[in-house]
């Protein structure tokens, strides 16, 4: 069955290994934030739709940095799927599995990775054509041990996972080494308080350190 993600997009995610997960409160922070992460070697971003400015931030980053692949996170409704695509996002993810949301993404040809944490979640996502899944909340639900146990019955289907939740520099190495993990979601790279303080050099350094762990 054809996946919602194109081979080209899957290749870029697989090569990057890290998706910076961001909550941006101010539109003015979007460009310097993206620039700081790009200087640190991270070129895939997930802007969560938790703030009124999120869609505008996706638009301005997509326009200003064509080399950056910008996605939308916390996409919870079919309308948000449409909004994310119209804003210029190249993909979207959700914290959980909502069939109506996935169906909308499929209908409009928009790459989408639903969140899963149970076998039932995985089977529902598979039924709708998803092969790239977000594993959330990763650490609090059992980490890599839980992921491997949960995903084992579906190994022959070639599923890939993006763990997110509780990951940091102290525990990501084990995730990078796991063959079922195509990339990880890094919310620690640019936390909201660091963005608000405009500590761009610190964000660049966080990105550099994270990329070192990939290697």
GROMACS .gro file of C-alpha atoms in nm:
model
  215
    1UNK     CA    1   0.000   0.000   0.000
    2UNK     CA    2   0.128   0.347  -0.090
    3UNK     CA    3   0.244   0.552   0.208
    4UNK     CA    4   0.128   0.908   0.266
    5UNK     CA    5   0.494   1.020   0.268
    6UNK     CA    6   0.683   1.034  -0.061
    7UNK     CA    7   1.013   0.842  -0.090
    8UNK     CA    8   1.197   1.175  -0.123
    9UNK     CA    9   1.053   1.308   0.202
   10UNK     CA   10   1.121   0.979   0.380
   11UNK     CA   11   1.482   0.992   0.258
   12UNK     CA   12   1.530   1.343   0.393
   13UNK     CA   13   1.384   1.249   0.732
   14UNK     CA   14   1.599   0.937   0.744
   15UNK     CA   15   1.911   1.135   0.658
   16UNK     CA   16   1.845   1.417   0.904
   17UNK     CA   17   1.749   1.185   1.193
   18UNK     CA   18   1.626   1.484   1.398
   19UNK     CA   19   1.308   1.689   1.370
   20UNK     CA   20   1.314   2.000   1.586
   21UNK     CA   21   0.977   2.031   1.761
   22UNK     CA   22   0.891   2.394   1.830
   23UNK     CA   23   0.631   2.607   2.005
   24UNK     CA   24   0.666   2.961   1.869
   25UNK     CA   25   0.474   3.243   2.033
   26UNK     CA   26   0.589   3.538   1.818
   27UNK     CA   27   0.609   3.566   1.441
   28UNK     CA   28   0.923   3.780   1.475
   29UNK     CA   29   1.105   3.481   1.629
   30UNK     CA   30   1.037   3.247   1.337
   31UNK     CA   31   1.320   3.348   1.103
   32UNK     CA   32   1.602   3.380   1.361
   33UNK     CA   33   1.492   3.051   1.519
   34UNK     CA   34   1.497   2.866   1.187
   35UNK     CA   35   1.832   3.023   1.102
   36UNK     CA   36   1.978   2.918   1.438
   37UNK     CA   37   1.870   2.557   1.390
   38UNK     CA   38   1.990   2.549   1.029
   39UNK     CA   39   2.332   2.676   1.136
   40UNK     CA   40   2.343   2.384   1.378
   41UNK     CA   41   2.271   2.138   1.099
   42UNK     CA   42   1.899   2.075   1.151
   43UNK     CA   43   1.681   2.129   0.845
   44UNK     CA   44   1.351   1.962   0.941
   45UNK     CA   45   1.119   2.149   1.177
   46UNK     CA   46   0.782   2.071   1.328
   47UNK     CA   47   0.593   2.381   1.437
   48UNK     CA   48   0.316   2.282   1.673
   49UNK     CA   49  -0.020   2.446   1.610
   50UNK     CA   50  -0.057   2.549   1.974
   51UNK     CA   51  -0.018   2.922   1.924
   52UNK     CA   52  -0.215   3.174   1.715
   53UNK     CA   53   0.099   3.257   1.515
   54UNK     CA   54   0.198   2.900   1.426
   55UNK     CA   55   0.055   2.896   1.073
   56UNK     CA   56   0.211   3.232   0.991
   57UNK     CA   57   0.544   3.104   1.124
   58UNK     CA   58   0.521   2.800   0.897
   59UNK     CA   59   0.453   3.029   0.603
   60UNK     CA   60   0.741   3.266   0.669
   61UNK     CA   61   0.996   2.990   0.736
   62UNK     CA   62   0.890   2.797   0.426
   63UNK     CA   63   0.927   3.112   0.218
   64UNK     CA   64   1.253   3.234   0.373
   65UNK     CA   65   1.430   2.896   0.387
   66UNK     CA   66   1.341   2.668   0.096
   67UNK     CA   67   1.612   2.428   0.211
   68UNK     CA   68   1.422   2.368   0.537
   69UNK     CA   69   1.139   2.115   0.542
   70UNK     CA   70   0.870   2.257   0.768
   71UNK     CA   71   0.597   2.041   0.915
   72UNK     CA   72   0.300   2.109   1.141
   73UNK     CA   73   0.244   1.941   1.475
   74UNK     CA   74  -0.051   1.902   1.711
   75UNK     CA   75  -0.284   1.874   1.412
   76UNK     CA   76  -0.609   1.768   1.577
   77UNK     CA   77  -0.891   1.827   1.327
   78UNK     CA   78  -0.954   1.785   0.954
   79UNK     CA   79  -0.964   2.165   0.916
   80UNK     CA   80  -0.621   2.196   1.076
   81UNK     CA   81  -0.489   1.952   0.817
   82UNK     CA   82  -0.608   2.184   0.541
   83UNK     CA   83  -0.477   2.492   0.721
   84UNK     CA   84  -0.132   2.338   0.764
   85UNK     CA   85  -0.102   2.246   0.398
   86UNK     CA   86  -0.223   2.590   0.286
   87UNK     CA   87   0.036   2.755   0.513
   88UNK     CA   88   0.314   2.572   0.332
   89UNK     CA   89   0.380   2.276   0.561
   90UNK     CA   90   0.527   1.974   0.385
   91UNK     CA   91   0.392   1.723   0.636
   92UNK     CA   92   0.196   1.706   0.960
   93UNK     CA   93   0.179   1.493   1.272
   94UNK     CA   94  -0.062   1.449   1.560
   95UNK     CA   95  -0.017   1.331   1.919
   96UNK     CA   96  -0.279   1.058   1.877
   97UNK     CA   97  -0.464   0.860   1.612
   98UNK     CA   98  -0.784   1.022   1.484
   99UNK     CA   99  -0.918   0.842   1.175
  100UNK     CA  100  -1.103   1.153   1.050
  101UNK     CA  101  -0.784   1.357   1.057
  102UNK     CA  102  -0.581   1.091   0.874
  103UNK     CA  103  -0.856   1.049   0.614
  104UNK     CA  104  -0.855   1.422   0.542
  105UNK     CA  105  -0.478   1.419   0.495
  106UNK     CA  106  -0.512   1.122   0.263
  107UNK     CA  107  -0.792   1.291   0.066
  108UNK     CA  108  -0.584   1.602  -0.004
  109UNK     CA  109  -0.255   1.416  -0.061
  110UNK     CA  110  -0.081   1.555   0.248
  111UNK     CA  111   0.190   1.350   0.424
  112UNK     CA  112   0.068   1.271   0.774
  113UNK     CA  113   0.205   1.070   1.066
  114UNK     CA  114  -0.045   0.999   1.346
  115UNK     CA  115   0.065   0.938   1.701
  116UNK     CA  116   0.055   0.581   1.829
  117UNK     CA  117   0.123   0.413   2.162
  118UNK     CA  118  -0.080   0.089   2.139
  119UNK     CA  119  -0.118  -0.196   1.888
  120UNK     CA  120  -0.474  -0.078   1.821
  121UNK     CA  121  -0.339   0.264   1.723
  122UNK     CA  122  -0.093   0.101   1.484
  123UNK     CA  123  -0.358  -0.119   1.322
  124UNK     CA  124  -0.591   0.176   1.270
  125UNK     CA  125  -0.311   0.376   1.111
  126UNK     CA  126  -0.209   0.085   0.888
  127UNK     CA  127  -0.567   0.049   0.767
  128UNK     CA  128  -0.557   0.408   0.642
  129UNK     CA  129  -0.226   0.370   0.462
  130UNK     CA  130   0.017   0.506   0.720
  131UNK     CA  131   0.364   0.353   0.736
  132UNK     CA  132   0.542   0.636   0.919
  133UNK     CA  133   0.412   0.678   1.273
  134UNK     CA  134   0.485   0.907   1.563
  135UNK     CA  135   0.555   0.718   1.887
  136UNK     CA  136   0.418   0.939   2.164
  137UNK     CA  137   0.465   0.989   2.455
  138UNK     CA  138   0.784   0.788   2.416
  139UNK     CA  139   0.961   0.787   2.751
  140UNK     CA  140   0.666   0.801   2.988
  141UNK     CA  141   0.495   0.504   2.826
  142UNK     CA  142   0.797   0.276   2.838
  143UNK     CA  143   1.052   0.408   2.594
  144UNK     CA  144   1.231   0.195   2.340
  145UNK     CA  145   1.146  -0.129   2.522
  146UNK     CA  146   0.775  -0.055   2.481
  147UNK     CA  147   0.818   0.050   2.119
  148UNK     CA  148   1.003  -0.269   2.023
  149UNK     CA  149   0.749  -0.492   2.198
  150UNK     CA  150   0.451  -0.308   2.052
  151UNK     CA  151   0.589  -0.294   1.699
  152UNK     CA  152   0.720  -0.652   1.681
  153UNK     CA  153   0.403  -0.809   1.530
  154UNK     CA  154   0.413  -0.554   1.246
  155UNK     CA  155   0.784  -0.576   1.164
  156UNK     CA  156   0.716  -0.744   0.830
  157UNK     CA  157   0.521  -0.435   0.717
  158UNK     CA  158   0.826  -0.210   0.726
  159UNK     CA  159   0.685   0.052   0.962
  160UNK     CA  160   0.901   0.344   1.073
  161UNK     CA  161   0.865   0.544   1.392
  162UNK     CA  162   0.945   0.895   1.513
  163UNK     CA  163   0.966   0.887   1.895
  164UNK     CA  164   0.881   1.207   2.079
  165UNK     CA  165   0.828   1.290   2.443
  166UNK     CA  166   1.090   1.290   2.714
  167UNK     CA  167   1.384   1.261   2.476
  168UNK     CA  168   1.705   1.453   2.546
  169UNK     CA  169   2.081   1.435   2.494
  170UNK     CA  170   2.110   1.168   2.762
  171UNK     CA  171   1.878   0.911   2.606
  172UNK     CA  172   1.851   0.973   2.231
  173UNK     CA  173   2.153   0.764   2.131
  174UNK     CA  174   1.968   0.438   2.194
  175UNK     CA  175   1.682   0.557   1.977
  176UNK     CA  176   1.914   0.654   1.692
  177UNK     CA  177   2.061   0.304   1.701
  178UNK     CA  178   1.725   0.127   1.667
  179UNK     CA  179   1.640   0.016   1.310
  180UNK     CA  180   1.268   0.093   1.350
  181UNK     CA  181   1.339   0.458   1.435
  182UNK     CA  182   1.371   0.674   1.124
  183UNK     CA  183   1.420   0.997   1.324
  184UNK     CA  184   1.346   1.146   1.664
  185UNK     CA  185   1.147   1.451   1.767
  186UNK     CA  186   1.363   1.697   1.957
  187UNK     CA  187   1.162   1.933   2.173
  188UNK     CA  188   1.462   2.009   2.398
  189UNK     CA  189   1.657   2.179   2.117
  190UNK     CA  190   1.466   2.507   2.143
  191UNK     CA  191   1.235   2.513   2.442
  192UNK     CA  192   0.978   2.796   2.458
  193UNK     CA  193   1.165   2.985   2.731
  194UNK     CA  194   1.487   2.981   2.529
  195UNK     CA  195   1.302   3.107   2.223
  196UNK     CA  196   1.137   3.383   2.424
  197UNK     CA  197   1.480   3.486   2.557
  198UNK     CA  198   1.611   3.489   2.199
  199UNK     CA  199   1.909   3.271   2.288
  200UNK     CA  200   1.983   3.185   1.926
  201UNK     CA  201   2.345   3.086   1.986
  202UNK     CA  202   2.237   2.840   2.255
  203UNK     CA  203   1.984   2.687   2.016
  204UNK     CA  204   2.253   2.651   1.748
  205UNK     CA  205   2.480   2.481   2.000
  206UNK     CA  206   2.201   2.245   2.106
  207UNK     CA  207   2.153   2.152   1.742
  208UNK     CA  208   2.523   2.092   1.691
  209UNK     CA  209   2.542   1.866   1.996
  210UNK     CA  210   2.237   1.671   1.881
  211UNK     CA  211   2.381   1.616   1.534
  212UNK     CA  212   2.701   1.484   1.691
  213UNK     CA  213   2.494   1.215   1.865
  214UNK     CA  214   2.352   1.107   1.528
  215UNK     CA  215   2.703   1.032   1.406
   0.00000   0.00000   0.00000
